[in-house]
JSON list of C-alpha atoms in Angstrom, two decimals:
[
{"chain": "E", "resi": 274, "resn": "MET", "atom": "CA", "xyz": [-10.90, -24.88, 5.58]},
{"chain": "E", "resi": 275, "resn": "HIS", "atom": "CA", "xyz": [-14.46, -25.61, 4.55]},
{"chain": "E", "resi": 276, "resn": "ALA", "atom": "CA", "xyz": [-14.54, -24.27, 0.99]},
{"chain": "E", "resi": 277, "resn": "SER", "atom": "CA", "xyz": [-14.37, -26.36, -2.16]},
{"chain": "E", "resi": 278, "resn": "TYR", "atom": "CA", "xyz": [-11.64, -25.61, -4.68]},
{"chain": "E", "resi": 279, "resn": "ASP", "atom": "CA", "xyz": [-14.05, -26.61, -7.47]},
{"chain": "E", "resi": 280, "resn": "VAL", "atom": "CA", "xyz": [-16.13, -23.46, -7.04]},
{"chain": "E", "resi": 281, "resn": "PRO", "atom": "CA", "xyz": [-14.74, -20.13, -8.31]},
{"chain": "E", "resi": 282, "resn": "GLY", "atom": "CA", "xyz": [-14.38, -17.79, -5.37]},
{"chain": "E", "resi": 283, "resn": "ALA", "atom": "CA", "xyz": [-14.36, -20.61, -2.81]},
{"chain": "E", "resi": 284, "resn": "ARG", "atom": "CA", "xyz": [-11.13, -19.43, -1.24]},
{"chain": "E", "resi": 285, "resn": "LEU", "atom": "CA", "xyz": [-12.84, -16.11, -0.51]},
{"chain": "E", "resi": 286, "resn": "LEU", "atom": "CA", "xyz": [-14.94, -18.08, 1.97]},
{"chain": "E", "resi": 287, "resn": "ASP", "atom": "CA", "xyz": [-11.72, -19.36, 3.50]},
{"chain": "E", "resi": 288, "resn": "LEU", "atom": "CA", "xyz": [-10.47, -15.79, 3.87]},
{"chain": "E", "resi": 289, "resn": "VAL", "atom": "CA", "xyz": [-13.68, -14.81, 5.67]},
{"chain": "E", "resi": 290, "resn": "THR", "atom": "CA", "xyz": [-13.25, -17.79, 8.00]},
{"chain": "E", "resi": 291, "resn": "VAL", "atom": "CA", "xyz": [-9.61, -16.95, 8.73]},
{"chain": "E", "resi": 292, "resn": "MET", "atom": "CA", "xyz": [-10.52, -13.32, 9.38]},
{"chain": "E", "resi": 293, "resn": "ASP", "atom": "CA", "xyz": [-13.20, -14.42, 11.84]},
{"chain": "E", "resi": 294, "resn": "GLN", "atom": "CA", "xyz": [-10.63, -16.47, 13.75]},
{"chain": "E", "resi": 295, "resn": "LEU", "atom": "CA", "xyz": [-8.09, -13.65, 13.78]},
{"chain": "E", "resi": 296, "resn": "ARG", "atom": "CA", "xyz": [-10.65, -11.19, 15.06]},
{"chain": "E", "resi": 297, "resn": "LEU", "atom": "CA", "xyz": [-11.62, -13.54, 17.86]},
{"chain": "E", "resi": 298, "resn": "HIS", "atom": "CA", "xyz": [-8.24, -14.88, 18.93]},
{"chain": "E", "resi": 299, "resn": "CYS", "atom": "CA", "xyz": [-5.43, -12.50, 17.86]},
{"chain": "E", "resi": 300, "resn": "PRO", "atom": "CA", "xyz": [-4.89, -9.58, 20.30]},
{"chain": "E", "resi": 301, "resn": "TRP", "atom": "CA", "xyz": [-3.66, -7.25, 17.55]},
{"chain": "E", "resi": 302, "resn": "ASP", "atom": "CA", "xyz": [-6.45, -8.02, 15.09]},
{"chain": "E", "resi": 303, "resn": "ARG", "atom": "CA", "xyz": [-9.05, -7.83, 17.84]},
{"chain": "E", "resi": 304, "resn": "GLU", "atom": "CA", "xyz": [-8.21, -4.24, 18.80]},
{"chain": "E", "resi": 305, "resn": "GLN", "atom": "CA", "xyz": [-8.27, -2.77, 15.29]},
{"chain": "E", "resi": 306, "resn": "THR", "atom": "CA", "xyz": [-10.91, -0.24, 14.17]},
{"chain": "E", "resi": 307, "resn": "HIS", "atom": "CA", "xyz": [-11.84, 1.31, 10.84]},
{"chain": "E", "resi": 308, "resn": "ARG", "atom": "CA", "xyz": [-9.73, 4.32, 11.74]},
{"chain": "E", "resi": 309, "resn": "SER", "atom": "CA", "xyz": [-6.68, 2.34, 12.86]},
{"chain": "E", "resi": 310, "resn": "LEU", "atom": "CA", "xyz": [-6.81, 0.31, 9.65]},
{"chain": "E", "resi": 311, "resn": "ALA", "atom": "CA", "xyz": [-7.12, 3.32, 7.35]},
{"chain": "E", "resi": 312, "resn": "SER", "atom": "CA", "xyz": [-3.39, 3.82, 6.85]},
{"chain": "E", "resi": 313, "resn": "TYR", "atom": "CA", "xyz": [-2.96, 0.16, 5.87]},
{"chain": "E", "resi": 314, "resn": "LEU", "atom": "CA", "xyz": [-5.65, 0.54, 3.22]},
{"chain": "E", "resi": 315, "resn": "VAL", "atom": "CA", "xyz": [-3.81, 3.50, 1.70]},
{"chain": "E", "resi": 316, "resn": "GLU", "atom": "CA", "xyz": [-0.46, 1.70, 1.88]},
{"chain": "E", "resi": 317, "resn": "GLU", "atom": "CA", "xyz": [-1.76, -1.50, 0.30]},
{"chain": "E", "resi": 318, "resn": "THR", "atom": "CA", "xyz": [-3.44, 0.49, -2.48]},
{"chain": "E", "resi": 319, "resn": "TYR", "atom": "CA", "xyz": [-0.16, 2.12, -3.45]},
{"chain": "E", "resi": 320, "resn": "GLU", "atom": "CA", "xyz": [1.74, -1.15, -3.17]},
{"chain": "E", "resi": 321, "resn": "THR", "atom": "CA", "xyz": [-0.81, -2.67, -5.57]},
{"chain": "E", "resi": 322, "resn": "LEU", "atom": "CA", "xyz": [-0.23, 0.20, -8.01]},
{"chain": "E", "resi": 323, "resn": "GLU", "atom": "CA", "xyz": [3.50, -0.40, -7.76]},
{"chain": "E", "resi": 324, "resn": "ALA", "atom": "CA", "xyz": [2.97, -4.08, -8.51]},
{"chain": "E", "resi": 325, "resn": "ILE", "atom": "CA", "xyz": [0.96, -3.17, -11.61]},
{"chain": "E", "resi": 326, "resn": "GLU", "atom": "CA", "xyz": [3.76, -0.90, -12.78]},
{"chain": "E", "resi": 327, "resn": "SER", "atom": "CA", "xyz": [6.35, -3.61, -12.19]},
{"chain": "E", "resi": 328, "resn": "GLY", "atom": "CA", "xyz": [4.60, -5.93, -14.64]},
{"chain": "E", "resi": 329, "resn": "ASP", "atom": "CA", "xyz": [5.28, -8.85, -12.28]},
{"chain": "E", "resi": 330, "resn": "PRO", "atom": "CA", "xyz": [2.11, -11.00, -12.07]},
{"chain": "E", "resi": 331, "resn": "VAL", "atom": "CA", "xyz": [3.30, -12.83, -8.95]},
{"chain": "E", "resi": 332, "resn": "HIS", "atom": "CA", "xyz": [3.88, -9.53, -7.17]},
{"chain": "E", "resi": 333, "resn": "LEU", "atom": "CA", "xyz": [0.49, -8.25, -8.33]},
{"chain": "E", "resi": 334, "resn": "ARG", "atom": "CA", "xyz": [-1.28, -11.37, -7.09]},
{"chain": "E", "resi": 335, "resn": "GLU", "atom": "CA", "xyz": [0.29, -10.95, -3.66]},
{"chain": "E", "resi": 336, "resn": "GLU", "atom": "CA", "xyz": [-0.56, -7.27, -3.39]},
{"chain": "E", "resi": 337, "resn": "LEU", "atom": "CA", "xyz": [-4.14, -7.82, -4.54]},
{"chain": "E", "resi": 338, "resn": "GLY", "atom": "CA", "xyz": [-4.43, -10.35, -1.73]},
{"chain": "E", "resi": 339, "resn": "ASP", "atom": "CA", "xyz": [-3.16, -7.78, 0.78]},
{"chain": "E", "resi": 340, "resn": "LEU", "atom": "CA", "xyz": [-5.65, -5.25, -0.59]},
{"chain": "E", "resi": 341, "resn": "LEU", "atom": "CA", "xyz": [-8.49, -7.79, -0.45]},
{"chain": "E", "resi": 342, "resn": "LEU", "atom": "CA", "xyz": [-7.62, -8.47, 3.18]},
{"chain": "E", "resi": 343, "resn": "GLN", "atom": "CA", "xyz": [-8.31, -4.82, 3.98]},
{"chain": "E", "resi": 344, "resn": "VAL", "atom": "CA", "xyz": [-11.82, -5.08, 2.51]},
{"chain": "E", "resi": 345, "resn": "VAL", "atom": "CA", "xyz": [-12.57, -8.27, 4.44]},
{"chain": "E", "resi": 346, "resn": "PHE", "atom": "CA", "xyz": [-11.06, -6.83, 7.64]},
{"chain": "E", "resi": 347, "resn": "HIS", "atom": "CA", "xyz": [-13.17, -3.66, 7.49]},
{"chain": "E", "resi": 348, "resn": "ALA", "atom": "CA", "xyz": [-16.30, -5.72, 6.80]},
{"chain": "E", "resi": 349, "resn": "ARG", "atom": "CA", "xyz": [-15.51, -7.97, 9.77]},
{"chain": "E", "resi": 350, "resn": "VAL", "atom": "CA", "xyz": [-15.13, -4.95, 12.05]},
{"chain": "E", "resi": 351, "resn": "ALA", "atom": "CA", "xyz": [-18.41, -3.51, 10.76]},
{"chain": "E", "resi": 352, "resn": "ALA", "atom": "CA", "xyz": [-20.20, -6.83, 11.34]},
{"chain": "E", "resi": 353, "resn": "GLU", "atom": "CA", "xyz": [-19.73, -6.40, 15.09]},
{"chain": "E", "resi": 354, "resn": "ALA", "atom": "CA", "xyz": [-21.97, -3.33, 15.15]},
{"chain": "E", "resi": 355, "resn": "ASP", "atom": "CA", "xyz": [-25.75, -3.50, 15.41]},
{"chain": "E", "resi": 356, "resn": "PRO", "atom": "CA", "xyz": [-27.35, -3.24, 11.94]},
{"chain": "E", "resi": 357, "resn": "LEU", "atom": "CA", "xyz": [-29.60, -0.52, 13.34]},
{"chain": "E", "resi": 358, "resn": "GLU", "atom": "CA", "xyz": [-26.45, 1.47, 14.10]},
{"chain": "E", "resi": 359, "resn": "GLY", "atom": "CA", "xyz": [-24.82, 1.01, 10.72]},
{"chain": "E", "resi": 360, "resn": "GLY", "atom": "CA", "xyz": [-23.43, -2.48, 11.07]},
{"chain": "E", "resi": 361, "resn": "PHE", "atom": "CA", "xyz": [-22.93, -4.59, 7.94]},
{"chain": "E", "resi": 362, "resn": "ASP", "atom": "CA", "xyz": [-21.06, -7.73, 6.92]},
{"chain": "E", "resi": 363, "resn": "ILE", "atom": "CA", "xyz": [-19.06, -8.96, 3.93]},
{"chain": "E", "resi": 364, "resn": "ASP", "atom": "CA", "xyz": [-22.20, -10.29, 2.24]},
{"chain": "E", "resi": 365, "resn": "ALA", "atom": "CA", "xyz": [-23.72, -6.82, 2.36]},
{"chain": "E", "resi": 366, "resn": "VAL", "atom": "CA", "xyz": [-20.56, -5.41, 0.80]},
{"chain": "E", "resi": 367, "resn": "ALA", "atom": "CA", "xyz": [-20.54, -8.02, -1.97]},
{"chain": "E", "resi": 368, "resn": "GLY", "atom": "CA", "xyz": [-24.30, -7.80, -2.48]},
{"chain": "E", "resi": 369, "resn": "GLY", "atom": "CA", "xyz": [-24.12, -4.04, -2.82]},
{"chain": "E", "resi": 370, "resn": "ILE", "atom": "CA", "xyz": [-21.51, -4.11, -5.55]},
{"chain": "E", "resi": 371, "resn": "VAL", "atom": "CA", "xyz": [-23.29, -6.95, -7.38]},
{"chain": "E", "resi": 372, "resn": "ASP", "atom": "CA", "xyz": [-26.53, -4.95, -7.42]},
{"chain": "E", "resi": 373, "resn": "LYS", "atom": "CA", "xyz": [-24.68, -1.85, -8.58]},
{"chain": "E", "resi": 374, "resn": "LEU", "atom": "CA", "xyz": [-22.88, -3.66, -11.42]},
{"chain": "E", "resi": 375, "resn": "VAL", "atom": "CA", "xyz": [-26.06, -5.33, -12.66]},
{"chain": "E", "resi": 376, "resn": "HIS", "atom": "CA", "xyz": [-27.99, -2.05, -12.55]},
{"chain": "E", "resi": 377, "resn": "ARG", "atom": "CA", "xyz": [-25.28, -0.09, -14.35]},
{"chain": "E", "resi": 378, "resn": "HIS", "atom": "CA", "xyz": [-24.82, -2.68, -17.09]},
{"chain": "E", "resi": 379, "resn": "PRO", "atom": "CA", "xyz": [-28.29, -2.92, -18.68]},
{"chain": "E", "resi": 380, "resn": "HIS", "atom": "CA", "xyz": [-26.58, -3.75, -21.98]},
{"chain": "E", "resi": 381, "resn": "VAL", "atom": "CA", "xyz": [-25.37, -6.97, -20.35]},
{"chain": "E", "resi": 382, "resn": "PHE", "atom": "CA", "xyz": [-28.21, -7.89, -17.99]},
{"chain": "E", "resi": 383, "resn": "ALA", "atom": "CA", "xyz": [-31.32, -6.17, -19.37]},
{"chain": "E", "resi": 384, "resn": "GLY", "atom": "CA", "xyz": [-31.06, -6.39, -23.15]},
{"chain": "E", "resi": 385, "resn": "LEU", "atom": "CA", "xyz": [-30.22, -2.73, -23.79]},
{"chain": "E", "resi": 386, "resn": "ASP", "atom": "CA", "xyz": [-28.54, -2.13, -27.16]},
{"chain": "E", "resi": 387, "resn": "VAL", "atom": "CA", "xyz": [-25.44, 0.07, -27.14]},
{"chain": "E", "resi": 388, "resn": "ALA", "atom": "CA", "xyz": [-23.40, 1.23, -30.08]},
{"chain": "E", "resi": 389, "resn": "ASP", "atom": "CA", "xyz": [-19.97, 1.58, -28.53]},
{"chain": "E", "resi": 390, "resn": "VAL", "atom": "CA", "xyz": [-17.92, 2.15, -25.37]},
{"chain": "E", "resi": 391, "resn": "ALA", "atom": "CA", "xyz": [-18.83, 5.85, -25.34]},
{"chain": "E", "resi": 392, "resn": "GLU", "atom": "CA", "xyz": [-22.51, 4.97, -25.05]},
{"chain": "E", "resi": 393, "resn": "VAL", "atom": "CA", "xyz": [-21.75, 2.49, -22.27]},
{"chain": "E", "resi": 394, "resn": "GLU", "atom": "CA", "xyz": [-19.93, 5.24, -20.35]},
{"chain": "E", "resi": 395, "resn": "ALA", "atom": "CA", "xyz": [-22.75, 7.73, -20.95]},
{"chain": "E", "resi": 396, "resn": "ASN", "atom": "CA", "xyz": [-25.34, 5.25, -19.67]},
{"chain": "E", "resi": 397, "resn": "TRP", "atom": "CA", "xyz": [-23.16, 4.52, -16.63]},
{"chain": "E", "resi": 398, "resn": "GLU", "atom": "CA", "xyz": [-22.97, 8.21, -15.72]},
{"chain": "E", "resi": 399, "resn": "THR", "atom": "CA", "xyz": [-26.71, 8.72, -16.24]},
{"chain": "E", "resi": 400, "resn": "LEU", "atom": "CA", "xyz": [-27.58, 5.79, -13.99]},
{"chain": "E", "resi": 401, "resn": "LYS", "atom": "CA", "xyz": [-25.00, 6.83, -11.41]},
{"chain": "E", "resi": 402, "resn": "HIS", "atom": "CA", "xyz": [-26.39, 10.36, -11.30]},
{"chain": "E", "resi": 403, "resn": "ALA", "atom": "CA", "xyz": [-29.93, 9.04, -10.82]},
{"chain": "E", "resi": 404, "resn": "GLU", "atom": "CA", "xyz": [-28.79, 6.68, -8.03]},
{"chain": "E", "resi": 405, "resn": "LYS", "atom": "CA", "xyz": [-26.89, 9.30, -6.09]},
{"chain": "E", "resi": 406, "resn": "GLY", "atom": "CA", "xyz": [-29.30, 12.21, -6.61]},
{"chain": "E", "resi": 407, "resn": "ARG", "atom": "CA", "xyz": [-26.35, 14.55, -6.98]},
{"chain": "E", "resi": 408, "resn": "ASP", "atom": "CA", "xyz": [-26.73, 18.26, -7.66]},
{"chain": "E", "resi": 409, "resn": "SER", "atom": "CA", "xyz": [-23.20, 18.81, -9.00]},
{"chain": "E", "resi": 410, "resn": "VAL", "atom": "CA", "xyz": [-20.99, 16.91, -11.42]},
{"chain": "E", "resi": 411, "resn": "LEU", "atom": "CA", "xyz": [-18.21, 17.36, -8.85]},
{"chain": "E", "resi": 412, "resn": "GLU", "atom": "CA", "xyz": [-19.99, 15.39, -6.14]},
{"chain": "E", "resi": 413, "resn": "GLY", "atom": "CA", "xyz": [-18.27, 12.10, -5.52]},
{"chain": "E", "resi": 414, "resn": "VAL", "atom": "CA", "xyz": [-14.81, 13.34, -6.52]},
{"chain": "E", "resi": 415, "resn": "PRO", "atom": "CA", "xyz": [-12.60, 12.66, -3.46]},
{"chain": "E", "resi": 416, "resn": "LEU", "atom": "CA", "xyz": [-10.59, 15.79, -2.69]},
{"chain": "E", "resi": 417, "resn": "ALA", "atom": "CA", "xyz": [-7.98, 13.61, -0.98]},
{"chain": "E", "resi": 418, "resn": "LEU", "atom": "CA", "xyz": [-6.80, 12.30, -4.36]},
{"chain": "E", "resi": 419, "resn": "PRO", "atom": "CA", "xyz": [-3.22, 13.17, -5.36]},
{"chain": "E", "resi": 420, "resn": "ALA", "atom": "CA", "xyz": [-3.27, 16.59, -7.02]},
{"chain": "E", "resi": 421, "resn": "LEU", "atom": "CA", "xyz": [-2.61, 15.32, -10.54]},
{"chain": "E", "resi": 422, "resn": "ALA", "atom": "CA", "xyz": [-5.30, 12.64, -10.35]},
{"chain": "E", "resi": 423, "resn": "LEU", "atom": "CA", "xyz": [-7.68, 15.16, -8.78]},
{"chain": "E", "resi": 424, "resn": "ALA", "atom": "CA", "xyz": [-7.03, 17.62, -11.61]},
{"chain": "E", "resi": 425, "resn": "ASP", "atom": "CA", "xyz": [-7.77, 14.89, -14.15]},
{"chain": "E", "resi": 426, "resn": "LYS", "atom": "CA", "xyz": [-11.08, 14.10, -12.48]},
{"chain": "E", "resi": 427, "resn": "VAL", "atom": "CA", "xyz": [-12.16, 17.73, -12.17]},
{"chain": "E", "resi": 428, "resn": "VAL", "atom": "CA", "xyz": [-11.16, 18.59, -15.75]},
{"chain": "E", "resi": 429, "resn": "GLY", "atom": "CA", "xyz": [-13.24, 15.64, -16.97]},
{"chain": "E", "resi": 430, "resn": "ARG", "atom": "CA", "xyz": [-16.27, 16.65, -14.91]},
{"chain": "E", "resi": 431, "resn": "ALA", "atom": "CA", "xyz": [-15.90, 20.29, -15.96]},
{"chain": "E", "resi": 432, "resn": "GLY", "atom": "CA", "xyz": [-16.16, 19.28, -19.60]},
{"chain": "E", "resi": 433, "resn": "ARG", "atom": "CA", "xyz": [-19.59, 17.77, -18.97]},
{"chain": "E", "resi": 434, "resn": "VAL", "atom": "CA", "xyz": [-21.01, 21.20, -18.17]},
{"chain": "E", "resi": 435, "resn": "GLY", "atom": "CA", "xyz": [-19.02, 23.08, -20.81]},
{"chain": "E", "resi": 436, "resn": "VAL", "atom": "CA", "xyz": [-16.46, 24.63, -18.48]},
{"chain": "E", "resi": 437, "resn": "THR", "atom": "CA", "xyz": [-12.93, 24.99, -19.86]},
{"chain": "E", "resi": 438, "resn": "PRO", "atom": "CA", "xyz": [-10.11, 25.38, -17.32]},
{"chain": "E", "resi": 439, "resn": "ALA", "atom": "CA", "xyz": [-8.07, 28.57, -17.37]},
{"chain": "E", "resi": 440, "resn": "LEU", "atom": "CA", "xyz": [-4.71, 27.77, -18.93]},
{"chain": "E", "resi": 441, "resn": "GLY", "atom": "CA", "xyz": [-2.76, 30.94, -18.24]},
{"chain": "E", "resi": 442, "resn": "GLY", "atom": "CA", "xyz": [0.79, 31.55, -17.16]},
{"chain": "E", "resi": 443, "resn": "SER", "atom": "CA", "xyz": [0.85, 30.48, -13.53]},
{"chain": "E", "resi": 444, "resn": "LEU", "atom": "CA", "xyz": [2.63, 27.27, -12.64]},
{"chain": "E", "resi": 445, "resn": "GLY", "atom": "CA", "xyz": [-0.61, 25.62, -11.54]},
{"chain": "E", "resi": 446, "resn": "GLU", "atom": "CA", "xyz": [-2.36, 26.55, -14.78]},
{"chain": "E", "resi": 447, "resn": "ARG", "atom": "CA", "xyz": [0.56, 25.25, -16.85]},
{"chain": "E", "resi": 448, "resn": "LEU", "atom": "CA", "xyz": [0.34, 21.96, -14.97]},
{"chain": "E", "resi": 449, "resn": "LEU", "atom": "CA", "xyz": [-3.40, 21.94, -15.58]},
{"chain": "E", "resi": 450, "resn": "ALA", "atom": "CA", "xyz": [-2.72, 22.45, -19.29]},
{"chain": "E", "resi": 451, "resn": "LEU", "atom": "CA", "xyz": [-0.66, 19.25, -19.29]},
{"chain": "E", "resi": 452, "resn": "VAL", "atom": "CA", "xyz": [-3.60, 17.42, -17.71]},
{"chain": "E", "resi": 453, "resn": "VAL", "atom": "CA", "xyz": [-5.87, 18.70, -20.49]},
{"chain": "E", "resi": 454, "resn": "GLU", "atom": "CA", "xyz": [-3.26, 17.60, -23.06]},
{"chain": "E", "resi": 455, "resn": "ALA", "atom": "CA", "xyz": [-3.06, 14.14, -21.51]},
{"chain": "E", "resi": 456, "resn": "ARG", "atom": "CA", "xyz": [-6.83, 13.72, -21.52]},
{"chain": "E", "resi": 457, "resn": "ALA", "atom": "CA", "xyz": [-6.98, 14.78, -25.17]},
{"chain": "E", "resi": 458, "resn": "ALA", "atom": "CA", "xyz": [-4.42, 12.08, -25.95]},
{"chain": "E", "resi": 459, "resn": "GLY", "atom": "CA", "xyz": [-6.37, 9.47, -24.00]},
{"chain": "E", "resi": 460, "resn": "ALA", "atom": "CA", "xyz": [-3.60, 9.17, -21.41]},
{"chain": "E", "resi": 461, "resn": "ASP", "atom": "CA", "xyz": [-3.76, 9.05, -17.61]},
{"chain": "E", "resi": 462, "resn": "PRO", "atom": "CA", "xyz": [-1.64, 11.99, -16.40]},
{"chain": "E", "resi": 463, "resn": "GLU", "atom": "CA", "xyz": [-1.05, 10.46, -12.99]},
{"chain": "E", "resi": 464, "resn": "GLN", "atom": "CA", "xyz": [0.26, 7.24, -14.53]},
{"chain": "E", "resi": 465, "resn": "GLU", "atom": "CA", "xyz": [2.29, 9.13, -17.13]},
{"chain": "E", "resi": 466, "resn": "LEU", "atom": "CA", "xyz": [4.08, 11.05, -14.39]},
{"chain": "E", "resi": 467, "resn": "ARG", "atom": "CA", "xyz": [4.59, 7.93, -12.30]},
{"chain": "E", "resi": 468, "resn": "ASP", "atom": "CA", "xyz": [6.12, 6.18, -15.33]},
{"chain": "E", "resi": 469, "resn": "ALA", "atom": "CA", "xyz": [8.42, 9.13, -15.96]},
{"chain": "E", "resi": 470, "resn": "VAL", "atom": "CA", "xyz": [9.51, 9.22, -12.31]},
{"chain": "E", "resi": 471, "resn": "ARG", "atom": "CA", "xyz": [10.15, 5.48, -12.40]},
{"chain": "E", "resi": 472, "resn": "ARG", "atom": "CA", "xyz": [12.37, 5.89, -15.47]},
{"chain": "E", "resi": 473, "resn": "LEU", "atom": "CA", "xyz": [14.25, 8.68, -13.67]},
{"chain": "E", "resi": 474, "resn": "ALA", "atom": "CA", "xyz": [14.67, 6.48, -10.59]},
{"chain": "E", "resi": 475, "resn": "ASP", "atom": "CA", "xyz": [16.05, 3.69, -12.79]},
{"chain": "E", "resi": 476, "resn": "ALA", "atom": "CA", "xyz": [18.53, 6.14, -14.29]},
{"chain": "E", "resi": 477, "resn": "VAL", "atom": "CA", "xyz": [19.63, 7.26, -10.81]},
{"chain": "E", "resi": 478, "resn": "ARG", "atom": "CA", "xyz": [20.21, 3.67, -9.72]},
{"chain": "E", "resi": 479, "resn": "ALA", "atom": "CA", "xyz": [22.13, 2.93, -12.91]},
{"chain": "E", "resi": 480, "resn": "ALA", "atom": "CA", "xyz": [24.35, 5.97, -12.32]},
{"chain": "E", "resi": 481, "resn": "GLU", "atom": "CA", "xyz": [25.02, 4.85, -8.76]},
{"chain": "E", "resi": 482, "resn": "THR", "atom": "CA", "xyz": [26.37, 1.48, -9.94]},
{"chain": "E", "resi": 483, "resn": "ARG", "atom": "CA", "xyz": [28.88, 2.92, -12.41]}
]
């Protein structure tokens, strides 16, 4: 491999090189498309979340690598298309996120003074809105999110325009009330439920070994 271990990120260059070789010489890798790879991206994302929950840094490192592979793989597939037809490469992906991070952190890169984290978040949202030219606070919320995470996102966006969710007696509204409660406590409702389910699963396994 051509990269130098002395440079941070050098092994990312090695990954790009390996992916190039796989795309050229491995029959399976060669036939993949964005669509055929989509399920792997979802799977690796959830496996990464599971690794985070496990608290095992070795497991997390491995799963982050698997997730990173998906990004590099998709960029390699896209690089085969004509740029005039939407083609792009890994440098375009990296360059895009670098530009976005620099633009959205003027307190780091442009000398803007901020008082606290809340002001940082407010500036981020203002810049994001200007970049995207969005007409609704709900634009950009992926409806494919798990229902609890989706509810958390929508409740947060609703608060920006002064809309309070109905918290009546239906099951859905009672669940929504728990999301509102979690947000008020500064908790992630999706993670809270995942943690509770994990504790239940541990209890089931313990009962099975008695």
